[in-house]
Amino acid sequence: MRQLLLLLACAALGCPAAPAPKRAVLYPITSAPPARRLEVVSKDDQHAITVSSGVAFGVSVSDSCDPLSPPALEIADPNVLREHRLGRHGAKREFVLVAVRAGKTRVTIRAECTTQTYEVTVVPQ
Amino acid sequence: MRRLPAAFVPFAAVVALGCGGAGGRPDASSMAVMPARPQCGALSLACVGQKLDAPIALGSTLELDVRYQIAGSSGPPTTLETADPSVLVLDGSHLRAVGAGLSAVLFLGPDKTVIDFLHLWVEPATELRILRYSSAGTLLGRVQSSVKLLVHDELLVSVEPFAKGQPLIGNFKLETTVAGNSVAIVPDSVSGFHRVVARSPGPSQVKLAALGLSTEWTIEVQP
């Protein structure tokens, strides 16, 4: 009986919208030099970066969290991939990633409301 | 690729090459710091290196002279960092090209944040060429393998590396051997240039060696 009343109430008033999924993604803001690779995949089922060693690239992080809380990046193996902040006023969501040598590692976005991990493959030159 | 809005572009930088060694492209005054171009920095922030127009010769060194144009500020203290130390090694303010390939070079501000970066290629040289310049430093052309001079003639030349026809940049030690007494070869006051002076009639054979390569030059001085 209670479920029937809830159903009728939903039908009359409209059901509450499902909360928006919390997400964080990064996307490149620079490209690789000629003959070198840089691919960033941000799909629901795949988050991956493939980059040639020796390449540096800028990334910007976008998330659905508090816009006043800038995200942080965490690198699992800094011997493979290094991270720097961008020295620019107001660039709190932009970073520079440096592919140091061939190997695999992970980069994790730590946003205020969620985290997202990218599998990183640094391919040899 | 997303371009950053113009409001995020408060400065530009210029990088010039320093030519401290005896071989390589000369550092003539007309080739000093070049004006900035807004699109040549990787972050669309800075123009770094209009003179960085070619790969660096493997085994050579390169000095980067970093200069900025920042609205409301002088250039910040900057340190360099290379991405791949198997390609480029930082030695003070000099980059040493230790392996063929590519490496990013990062320009870091005082708080270790990245101001900008660029990618440099390293390529092994396959050929040394002798190039002649005017006294004002203008490139006149490639010197032939056999030349004739008159006594008291002078040529201003440089020895520059090429890879499969493409010029390379970088400084390196140049070994000069002269067989014969008709010419003298002396380094010019501008690094990278050499003055060839015809002293007396007769033949001379000049051997120039650098970067594991060598080239020979036959000079006949006529009375």
mmCIF file of C-alpha atoms in Angstrom:
data_model
loop_
_atom_site.group_PDB
_atom_site.id
_atom_site.type_symbol
_atom_site.label_atom_id
_atom_site.label_comp_id
_atom_site.label_asym_id
_atom_site.label_seq_id
_atom_site.Cartn_x
_atom_site.Cartn_y
_atom_site.Cartn_z
ATOM 1 C CA MET A 1 0.000 0.000 0.000
ATOM 2 C CA ARG A 2 2.846 2.360 0.948
ATOM 3 C CA GLN A 3 4.651 1.576 -2.343
ATOM 4 C CA LEU A 4 1.472 2.302 -4.280
ATOM 5 C CA LEU A 5 1.161 5.677 -2.534
ATOM 6 C CA LEU A 6 4.818 6.444 -3.325
ATOM 7 C CA LEU A 7 4.257 5.524 -6.943
ATOM 8 C CA LEU A 8 1.186 7.752 -7.122
ATOM 9 C CA ALA A 9 3.098 10.600 -5.467
ATOM 10 C CA CYS A 10 5.924 10.176 -7.973
ATOM 11 C CA ALA A 11 3.476 10.182 -10.829
ATOM 12 C CA ALA A 12 1.803 13.320 -9.524
ATOM 13 C CA LEU A 13 4.850 15.309 -8.424
ATOM 14 C CA GLY A 14 7.581 13.846 -10.531
ATOM 15 C CA CYS A 15 10.375 11.641 -9.250
ATOM 16 C CA PRO A 16 13.564 13.331 -7.977
ATOM 17 C CA ALA A 17 16.234 13.453 -10.623
ATOM 18 C CA ALA A 18 19.087 11.030 -10.245
ATOM 19 C CA PRO A 19 22.185 12.793 -8.967
ATOM 20 C CA ALA A 20 24.650 13.706 -11.686
ATOM 21 C CA PRO A 21 27.561 11.278 -11.849
ATOM 22 C CA LYS A 22 30.701 12.603 -10.273
ATOM 23 C CA ARG A 23 33.483 12.610 -12.796
ATOM 24 C CA ALA A 24 36.926 13.985 -13.412
ATOM 25 C CA VAL A 25 38.779 13.928 -16.719
ATOM 26 C CA LEU A 26 41.925 15.378 -18.138
ATOM 27 C CA TYR A 27 42.520 16.483 -21.684
ATOM 28 C CA PRO A 28 45.658 17.646 -23.473
ATOM 29 C CA ILE A 29 46.183 21.338 -24.181
ATOM 30 C CA THR A 30 49.349 20.813 -26.231
ATOM 31 C CA SER A 31 50.205 18.272 -28.890
ATOM 32 C CA ALA A 32 53.151 15.941 -29.405
ATOM 33 C CA PRO A 33 56.020 17.022 -31.659
ATOM 34 C CA PRO A 34 56.242 15.499 -35.154
ATOM 35 C CA ALA A 35 56.662 11.710 -35.309
ATOM 36 C CA ARG A 36 55.893 11.273 -31.606
ATOM 37 C CA ARG A 37 52.723 9.929 -29.933
ATOM 38 C CA LEU A 38 50.296 11.505 -27.515
ATOM 39 C CA GLU A 39 46.863 9.944 -27.110
ATOM 40 C CA VAL A 40 44.500 10.598 -24.225
ATOM 41 C CA VAL A 41 41.372 8.428 -23.956
ATOM 42 C CA SER A 42 38.605 9.468 -21.539
ATOM 43 C CA LYS A 43 35.729 7.037 -22.068
ATOM 44 C CA ASP A 44 33.380 5.606 -19.450
ATOM 45 C CA ASP A 45 35.118 2.244 -19.586
ATOM 46 C CA GLN A 46 38.643 3.382 -20.436
ATOM 47 C CA HIS A 47 40.909 6.123 -19.171
ATOM 48 C CA ALA A 48 44.347 5.872 -20.710
ATOM 49 C CA ILE A 49 47.301 7.917 -21.878
ATOM 50 C CA THR A 50 49.861 6.758 -24.440
ATOM 51 C CA VAL A 51 52.859 8.993 -24.979
ATOM 52 C CA SER A 52 56.374 8.725 -26.407
ATOM 53 C CA SER A 53 59.280 9.052 -24.011
ATOM 54 C CA GLY A 54 60.898 12.465 -23.970
ATOM 55 C CA VAL A 55 57.610 14.247 -24.710
ATOM 56 C CA ALA A 56 56.161 16.889 -22.387
ATOM 57 C CA PHE A 57 52.532 17.930 -22.688
ATOM 58 C CA GLY A 58 50.131 20.228 -20.939
ATOM 59 C CA VAL A 59 46.838 18.893 -19.571
ATOM 60 C CA SER A 60 43.787 20.543 -18.130
ATOM 61 C CA VAL A 61 41.596 18.801 -15.554
ATOM 62 C CA SER A 62 37.843 19.149 -15.591
ATOM 63 C CA ASP A 63 35.609 17.761 -12.826
ATOM 64 C CA SER A 64 32.041 17.985 -11.592
ATOM 65 C CA CYS A 65 33.072 18.900 -8.035
ATOM 66 C CA ASP A 66 33.329 22.229 -6.275
ATOM 67 C CA PRO A 67 34.727 24.628 -8.869
ATOM 68 C CA LEU A 68 36.638 26.460 -6.142
ATOM 69 C CA SER A 69 38.534 23.332 -5.096
ATOM 70 C CA PRO A 70 41.338 22.661 -7.562
ATOM 71 C CA PRO A 71 42.237 19.030 -8.240
ATOM 72 C CA ALA A 72 45.622 17.415 -7.676
ATOM 73 C CA LEU A 73 47.443 14.861 -9.812
ATOM 74 C CA GLU A 74 49.223 11.902 -8.320
ATOM 75 C CA ILE A 75 51.776 9.882 -10.307
ATOM 76 C CA ALA A 76 52.392 6.263 -9.258
ATOM 77 C CA ASP A 77 55.914 6.059 -10.704
ATOM 78 C CA PRO A 78 57.671 9.393 -11.191
ATOM 79 C CA ASN A 79 60.578 7.584 -12.839
ATOM 80 C CA VAL A 80 58.258 7.002 -15.806
ATOM 81 C CA LEU A 81 56.083 10.135 -15.739
ATOM 82 C CA ARG A 82 56.663 13.420 -13.916
ATOM 83 C CA GLU A 83 54.130 16.111 -13.112
ATOM 84 C CA HIS A 84 54.627 19.858 -12.753
ATOM 85 C CA ARG A 85 52.214 22.640 -12.042
ATOM 86 C CA LEU A 86 51.853 25.301 -14.662
ATOM 87 C CA GLY A 87 53.408 28.599 -13.562
ATOM 88 C CA ARG A 88 50.620 30.850 -14.662
ATOM 89 C CA HIS A 89 48.211 32.989 -12.700
ATOM 90 C CA GLY A 90 44.874 31.211 -12.289
ATOM 91 C CA ALA A 91 46.059 27.968 -13.875
ATOM 92 C CA LYS A 92 45.082 25.760 -10.956
ATOM 93 C CA ARG A 93 43.613 23.050 -13.141
ATOM 94 C CA GLU A 94 46.446 22.838 -15.627
ATOM 95 C CA PHE A 95 49.569 20.726 -15.347
ATOM 96 C CA VAL A 96 52.538 19.643 -17.426
ATOM 97 C CA LEU A 97 53.266 15.916 -17.661
ATOM 98 C CA VAL A 98 56.702 14.723 -18.749
ATOM 99 C CA ALA A 99 57.268 11.229 -20.168
ATOM 100 C CA VAL A 100 60.692 10.390 -18.785
ATOM 101 C CA ARG A 101 61.259 6.844 -19.993
ATOM 102 C CA ALA A 102 59.424 3.865 -21.449
ATOM 103 C CA GLY A 103 57.230 1.969 -19.011
ATOM 104 C CA LYS A 104 53.799 1.853 -17.413
ATOM 105 C CA THR A 105 52.389 3.890 -14.573
ATOM 106 C CA ARG A 106 49.153 5.506 -13.422
ATOM 107 C CA VAL A 107 48.113 9.102 -12.973
ATOM 108 C CA THR A 108 45.260 9.753 -10.585
ATOM 109 C CA ILE A 109 43.141 12.873 -10.495
ATOM 110 C CA ARG A 110 42.201 13.691 -6.910
ATOM 111 C CA ALA A 111 39.287 16.068 -7.106
ATOM 112 C CA GLU A 112 37.234 17.312 -4.169
ATOM 113 C CA CYS A 113 34.382 14.825 -4.747
ATOM 114 C CA THR A 114 35.903 12.001 -6.797
ATOM 115 C CA THR A 115 39.047 10.381 -8.118
ATOM 116 C CA GLN A 116 39.860 9.085 -11.579
ATOM 117 C CA THR A 117 42.849 6.972 -12.556
ATOM 118 C CA TYR A 118 44.421 6.894 -16.013
ATOM 119 C CA GLU A 119 46.602 3.994 -17.117
ATOM 120 C CA VAL A 120 49.723 5.485 -18.678
ATOM 121 C CA THR A 121 51.953 3.798 -21.232
ATOM 122 C CA VAL A 122 55.179 5.562 -22.135
ATOM 123 C CA VAL A 123 56.419 4.041 -25.374
ATOM 124 C CA PRO A 124 60.081 4.107 -26.399
ATOM 125 C CA GLN A 125 61.306 6.592 -28.983
ATOM 126 C CA MET B 1 44.163 21.063 -29.617
ATOM 127 C CA ARG B 2 42.636 23.707 -27.414
ATOM 128 C CA ARG B 3 44.334 27.054 -27.595
ATOM 129 C CA LEU B 4 44.469 29.099 -24.440
ATOM 130 C CA PRO B 5 42.655 32.417 -24.424
ATOM 131 C CA ALA B 6 44.689 35.502 -25.071
ATOM 132 C CA ALA B 7 44.161 36.673 -21.495
ATOM 133 C CA PHE B 8 46.332 33.784 -20.411
ATOM 134 C CA VAL B 9 49.209 34.951 -22.544
ATOM 135 C CA PRO B 10 51.029 37.558 -20.499
ATOM 136 C CA PHE B 11 54.518 37.007 -21.766
ATOM 137 C CA ALA B 12 56.774 35.746 -24.439
ATOM 138 C CA ALA B 13 60.290 34.426 -24.276
ATOM 139 C CA VAL B 14 63.217 34.290 -26.606
ATOM 140 C CA VAL B 15 65.934 31.696 -26.596
ATOM 141 C CA ALA B 16 69.146 32.274 -28.423
ATOM 142 C CA LEU B 17 72.039 29.965 -29.007
ATOM 143 C CA GLY B 18 75.383 30.595 -27.452
ATOM 144 C CA CYS B 19 78.253 29.350 -29.544
ATOM 145 C CA GLY B 20 81.198 28.853 -27.250
ATOM 146 C CA GLY B 21 83.011 26.090 -29.099
ATOM 147 C CA ALA B 22 85.235 26.191 -32.074
ATOM 148 C CA GLY B 23 82.955 24.333 -34.438
ATOM 149 C CA GLY B 24 79.345 24.858 -35.403
ATOM 150 C CA ARG B 25 77.181 27.684 -36.620
ATOM 151 C CA PRO B 26 78.908 30.993 -35.800
ATOM 152 C CA ASP B 27 77.470 33.446 -33.317
ATOM 153 C CA ALA B 28 77.437 36.534 -35.497
ATOM 154 C CA SER B 29 75.763 39.632 -34.144
ATOM 155 C CA SER B 30 73.040 39.464 -36.764
ATOM 156 C CA MET B 31 72.116 36.031 -35.457
ATOM 157 C CA ALA B 32 71.702 37.038 -31.821
ATOM 158 C CA VAL B 33 68.365 37.167 -30.026
ATOM 159 C CA MET B 34 65.442 37.102 -32.390
ATOM 160 C CA PRO B 35 62.063 38.756 -31.861
ATOM 161 C CA ALA B 36 59.357 36.605 -30.338
ATOM 162 C CA ARG B 37 56.610 34.947 -32.329
ATOM 163 C CA PRO B 38 53.461 34.129 -30.416
ATOM 164 C CA GLN B 39 52.789 30.656 -31.776
ATOM 165 C CA CYS B 40 56.073 28.850 -31.318
ATOM 166 C CA GLY B 41 55.935 27.930 -27.639
ATOM 167 C CA ALA B 42 54.369 24.603 -26.770
ATOM 168 C CA LEU B 43 51.902 26.258 -24.408
ATOM 169 C CA SER B 44 51.207 29.085 -26.856
ATOM 170 C CA LEU B 45 52.780 31.311 -24.263
ATOM 171 C CA ALA B 46 56.246 31.902 -25.437
ATOM 172 C CA CYS B 47 58.385 31.967 -28.481
ATOM 173 C CA VAL B 48 61.359 29.861 -27.708
ATOM 174 C CA GLY B 49 63.955 29.456 -30.321
ATOM 175 C CA GLN B 50 63.666 30.859 -33.749
ATOM 176 C CA LYS B 51 67.307 29.867 -33.964
ATOM 177 C CA LEU B 52 66.427 26.376 -32.836
ATOM 178 C CA ASP B 53 65.630 25.614 -36.443
ATOM 179 C CA ALA B 54 67.357 22.237 -36.700
ATOM 180 C CA PRO B 55 68.280 19.175 -34.657
ATOM 181 C CA ILE B 56 71.284 19.303 -32.353
ATOM 182 C CA ALA B 57 74.319 17.355 -33.510
ATOM 183 C CA LEU B 58 74.957 14.279 -31.391
ATOM 184 C CA GLY B 59 78.051 14.885 -29.278
ATOM 185 C CA SER B 60 77.757 18.665 -29.321
ATOM 186 C CA THR B 61 76.618 21.134 -26.678
ATOM 187 C CA LEU B 62 74.148 23.967 -26.778
ATOM 188 C CA GLU B 63 73.798 26.947 -24.500
ATOM 189 C CA LEU B 64 70.311 28.369 -24.151
ATOM 190 C CA ASP B 65 70.039 32.080 -23.481
ATOM 191 C CA VAL B 66 66.553 32.426 -22.038
ATOM 192 C CA ARG B 67 64.941 35.862 -22.212
ATOM 193 C CA TYR B 68 61.383 36.856 -21.471
ATOM 194 C CA GLN B 69 59.032 39.672 -22.247
ATOM 195 C CA ILE B 70 56.513 39.667 -19.415
ATOM 196 C CA ALA B 71 54.012 42.437 -18.942
ATOM 197 C CA GLY B 72 54.665 44.042 -15.558
ATOM 198 C CA SER B 73 57.676 41.933 -14.630
ATOM 199 C CA SER B 74 61.215 41.234 -15.549
ATOM 200 C CA GLY B 75 62.058 37.693 -16.532
ATOM 201 C CA PRO B 76 61.840 35.374 -13.531
ATOM 202 C CA PRO B 77 64.804 33.305 -12.326
ATOM 203 C CA THR B 78 64.679 30.192 -14.482
ATOM 204 C CA THR B 79 66.132 26.738 -14.229
ATOM 205 C CA LEU B 80 66.139 24.152 -16.982
ATOM 206 C CA GLU B 81 65.185 20.516 -16.809
ATOM 207 C CA THR B 82 65.369 17.863 -19.522
ATOM 208 C CA ALA B 83 62.769 15.143 -19.933
ATOM 209 C CA ASP B 84 64.962 12.315 -21.219
ATOM 210 C CA PRO B 85 68.537 12.265 -19.863
ATOM 211 C CA SER B 86 69.492 9.552 -22.343
ATOM 212 C CA VAL B 87 69.063 12.186 -25.074
ATOM 213 C CA LEU B 88 69.891 15.536 -23.460
ATOM 214 C CA VAL B 89 71.852 16.147 -20.281
ATOM 215 C CA LEU B 90 71.947 19.475 -18.497
ATOM 216 C CA ASP B 91 75.454 20.655 -17.661
ATOM 217 C CA GLY B 92 75.109 24.039 -15.981
ATOM 218 C CA SER B 93 73.441 26.223 -18.583
ATOM 219 C CA HIS B 94 74.610 23.933 -21.371
ATOM 220 C CA LEU B 95 72.707 21.053 -22.881
ATOM 221 C CA ARG B 96 74.811 18.094 -23.947
ATOM 222 C CA ALA B 97 73.427 15.953 -26.758
ATOM 223 C CA VAL B 98 74.256 12.432 -25.601
ATOM 224 C CA GLY B 99 71.808 10.299 -27.572
ATOM 225 C CA ALA B 100 69.816 10.425 -30.787
ATOM 226 C CA GLY B 101 66.116 11.143 -30.373
ATOM 227 C CA LEU B 102 63.966 13.795 -28.767
ATOM 228 C CA SER B 103 63.676 15.334 -25.335
ATOM 229 C CA ALA B 104 61.582 18.097 -23.915
ATOM 230 C CA VAL B 105 63.355 20.938 -22.130
ATOM 231 C CA LEU B 106 61.333 22.599 -19.397
ATOM 232 C CA PHE B 107 61.751 26.172 -18.233
ATOM 233 C CA LEU B 108 60.966 26.200 -14.515
ATOM 234 C CA GLY B 109 60.223 29.296 -12.476
ATOM 235 C CA PRO B 110 61.409 29.946 -8.935
ATOM 236 C CA ASP B 111 58.596 27.856 -7.447
ATOM 237 C CA LYS B 112 59.392 24.935 -9.787
ATOM 238 C CA THR B 113 56.280 25.533 -11.851
ATOM 239 C CA VAL B 114 56.603 25.231 -15.621
ATOM 240 C CA ILE B 115 56.758 28.545 -17.450
ATOM 241 C CA ASP B 116 57.011 26.833 -20.817
ATOM 242 C CA PHE B 117 58.755 24.001 -22.586
ATOM 243 C CA LEU B 118 59.989 22.962 -25.991
ATOM 244 C CA HIS B 119 61.126 19.775 -27.676
ATOM 245 C CA LEU B 120 64.638 19.391 -29.037
ATOM 246 C CA TRP B 121 65.851 16.717 -31.433
ATOM 247 C CA VAL B 122 69.299 15.166 -31.421
ATOM 248 C CA GLU B 123 70.649 13.656 -34.628
ATOM 249 C CA PRO B 124 74.048 12.191 -35.499
ATOM 250 C CA ALA B 125 75.966 14.210 -38.054
ATOM 251 C CA THR B 126 76.820 12.476 -41.317
ATOM 252 C CA GLU B 127 78.905 15.209 -42.903
ATOM 253 C CA LEU B 128 80.997 18.271 -42.098
ATOM 254 C CA ARG B 129 80.701 21.187 -44.481
ATOM 255 C CA ILE B 130 82.901 24.248 -44.790
ATOM 256 C CA LEU B 131 80.799 27.378 -45.221
ATOM 257 C CA ARG B 132 82.065 30.814 -46.161
ATOM 258 C CA TYR B 133 80.777 34.020 -44.577
ATOM 259 C CA SER B 134 81.307 37.696 -45.343
ATOM 260 C CA SER B 135 83.108 39.852 -42.785
ATOM 261 C CA ALA B 136 79.645 41.029 -41.676
ATOM 262 C CA GLY B 137 78.634 37.458 -40.915
ATOM 263 C CA THR B 138 76.432 36.889 -43.945
ATOM 264 C CA LEU B 139 76.489 33.348 -45.263
ATOM 265 C CA LEU B 140 77.971 33.348 -48.758
ATOM 266 C CA GLY B 141 77.831 29.643 -49.507
ATOM 267 C CA ARG B 142 79.546 26.319 -49.335
ATOM 268 C CA VAL B 143 83.285 26.229 -49.947
ATOM 269 C CA GLN B 144 84.501 23.910 -52.685
ATOM 270 C CA SER B 145 86.797 21.057 -51.739
ATOM 271 C CA SER B 146 89.630 22.610 -53.734
ATOM 272 C CA VAL B 147 90.228 26.376 -53.891
ATOM 273 C CA LYS B 148 92.839 28.767 -55.171
ATOM 274 C CA LEU B 149 93.859 31.914 -53.323
ATOM 275 C CA LEU B 150 96.293 34.752 -53.872
ATOM 276 C CA VAL B 151 98.844 35.707 -51.270
ATOM 277 C CA HIS B 152 97.232 37.855 -48.532
ATOM 278 C CA ASP B 153 93.739 36.633 -49.371
ATOM 279 C CA GLU B 154 91.568 35.870 -46.370
ATOM 280 C CA LEU B 155 88.482 33.699 -46.066
ATOM 281 C CA LEU B 156 86.104 33.668 -43.121
ATOM 282 C CA VAL B 157 84.713 30.151 -42.767
ATOM 283 C CA SER B 158 82.939 27.897 -40.329
ATOM 284 C CA VAL B 159 82.736 24.131 -40.166
ATOM 285 C CA GLU B 160 79.179 22.982 -39.625
ATOM 286 C CA PRO B 161 77.607 19.535 -39.236
ATOM 287 C CA PHE B 162 74.885 18.204 -41.497
ATOM 288 C CA ALA B 163 72.757 15.065 -41.348
ATOM 289 C CA LYS B 164 71.641 13.764 -44.731
ATOM 290 C CA GLY B 165 71.655 17.291 -46.120
ATOM 291 C CA GLN B 166 69.973 18.933 -43.134
ATOM 292 C CA PRO B 167 72.021 21.435 -41.139
ATOM 293 C CA LEU B 168 72.528 20.706 -37.449
ATOM 294 C CA ILE B 169 73.181 23.072 -34.580
ATOM 295 C CA GLY B 170 75.467 22.804 -31.572
ATOM 296 C CA ASN B 171 79.009 23.577 -30.506
ATOM 297 C CA PHE B 172 81.847 21.101 -30.561
ATOM 298 C CA LYS B 173 85.607 20.854 -30.511
ATOM 299 C CA LEU B 174 87.150 21.147 -33.961
ATOM 300 C CA GLU B 175 90.571 19.740 -34.719
ATOM 301 C CA THR B 176 92.441 21.436 -37.531
ATOM 302 C CA THR B 177 95.516 19.978 -39.217
ATOM 303 C CA VAL B 178 97.362 21.842 -41.966
ATOM 304 C CA ALA B 179 99.951 20.125 -44.144
ATOM 305 C CA GLY B 180 101.996 22.797 -45.888
ATOM 306 C CA ASN B 181 103.057 26.355 -45.055
ATOM 307 C CA SER B 182 101.092 28.377 -47.562
ATOM 308 C CA VAL B 183 98.048 29.069 -45.363
ATOM 309 C CA ALA B 184 97.332 29.700 -41.698
ATOM 310 C CA ILE B 185 94.018 28.932 -40.082
ATOM 311 C CA VAL B 186 93.213 30.896 -36.944
ATOM 312 C CA PRO B 187 90.022 31.071 -34.856
ATOM 313 C CA ASP B 188 88.230 34.394 -35.285
ATOM 314 C CA SER B 189 87.166 36.574 -32.384
ATOM 315 C CA VAL B 190 83.586 35.520 -33.080
ATOM 316 C CA SER B 191 83.271 31.972 -31.874
ATOM 317 C CA GLY B 192 82.639 29.464 -34.609
ATOM 318 C CA PHE B 193 84.416 31.453 -37.321
ATOM 319 C CA HIS B 194 87.901 30.669 -38.592
ATOM 320 C CA ARG B 195 90.086 32.939 -40.682
ATOM 321 C CA VAL B 196 92.020 31.288 -43.475
ATOM 322 C CA VAL B 197 94.970 33.483 -44.439
ATOM 323 C CA ALA B 198 97.049 32.866 -47.550
ATOM 324 C CA ARG B 199 100.639 33.544 -46.531
ATOM 325 C CA SER B 200 102.916 32.331 -49.310
ATOM 326 C CA PRO B 201 102.666 30.589 -52.668
ATOM 327 C CA GLY B 202 102.290 26.840 -52.632
ATOM 328 C CA PRO B 203 99.840 24.039 -51.843
ATOM 329 C CA SER B 204 98.334 23.168 -48.462
ATOM 330 C CA GLN B 205 96.144 20.315 -47.396
ATOM 331 C CA VAL B 206 93.740 21.085 -44.554
ATOM 332 C CA LYS B 207 92.047 18.375 -42.508
ATOM 333 C CA LEU B 208 89.128 19.301 -40.264
ATOM 334 C CA ALA B 209 87.808 16.750 -37.770
ATOM 335 C CA ALA B 210 84.907 16.860 -35.312
ATOM 336 C CA LEU B 211 82.058 14.701 -34.019
ATOM 337 C CA GLY B 212 83.742 11.564 -35.330
ATOM 338 C CA LEU B 213 83.819 12.948 -38.883
ATOM 339 C CA SER B 214 86.439 14.653 -40.974
ATOM 340 C CA THR B 215 86.693 16.577 -44.196
ATOM 341 C CA GLU B 216 89.659 17.599 -46.304
ATOM 342 C CA TRP B 217 90.278 20.859 -48.055
ATOM 343 C CA THR B 218 92.919 21.508 -50.710
ATOM 344 C CA ILE B 219 94.155 25.097 -50.963
ATOM 345 C CA GLU B 220 96.610 26.315 -53.544
ATOM 346 C CA VAL B 221 98.044 29.779 -52.995
ATOM 347 C CA GLN B 222 99.257 31.491 -56.146
ATOM 348 C CA PRO B 223 101.818 34.291 -56.231
#
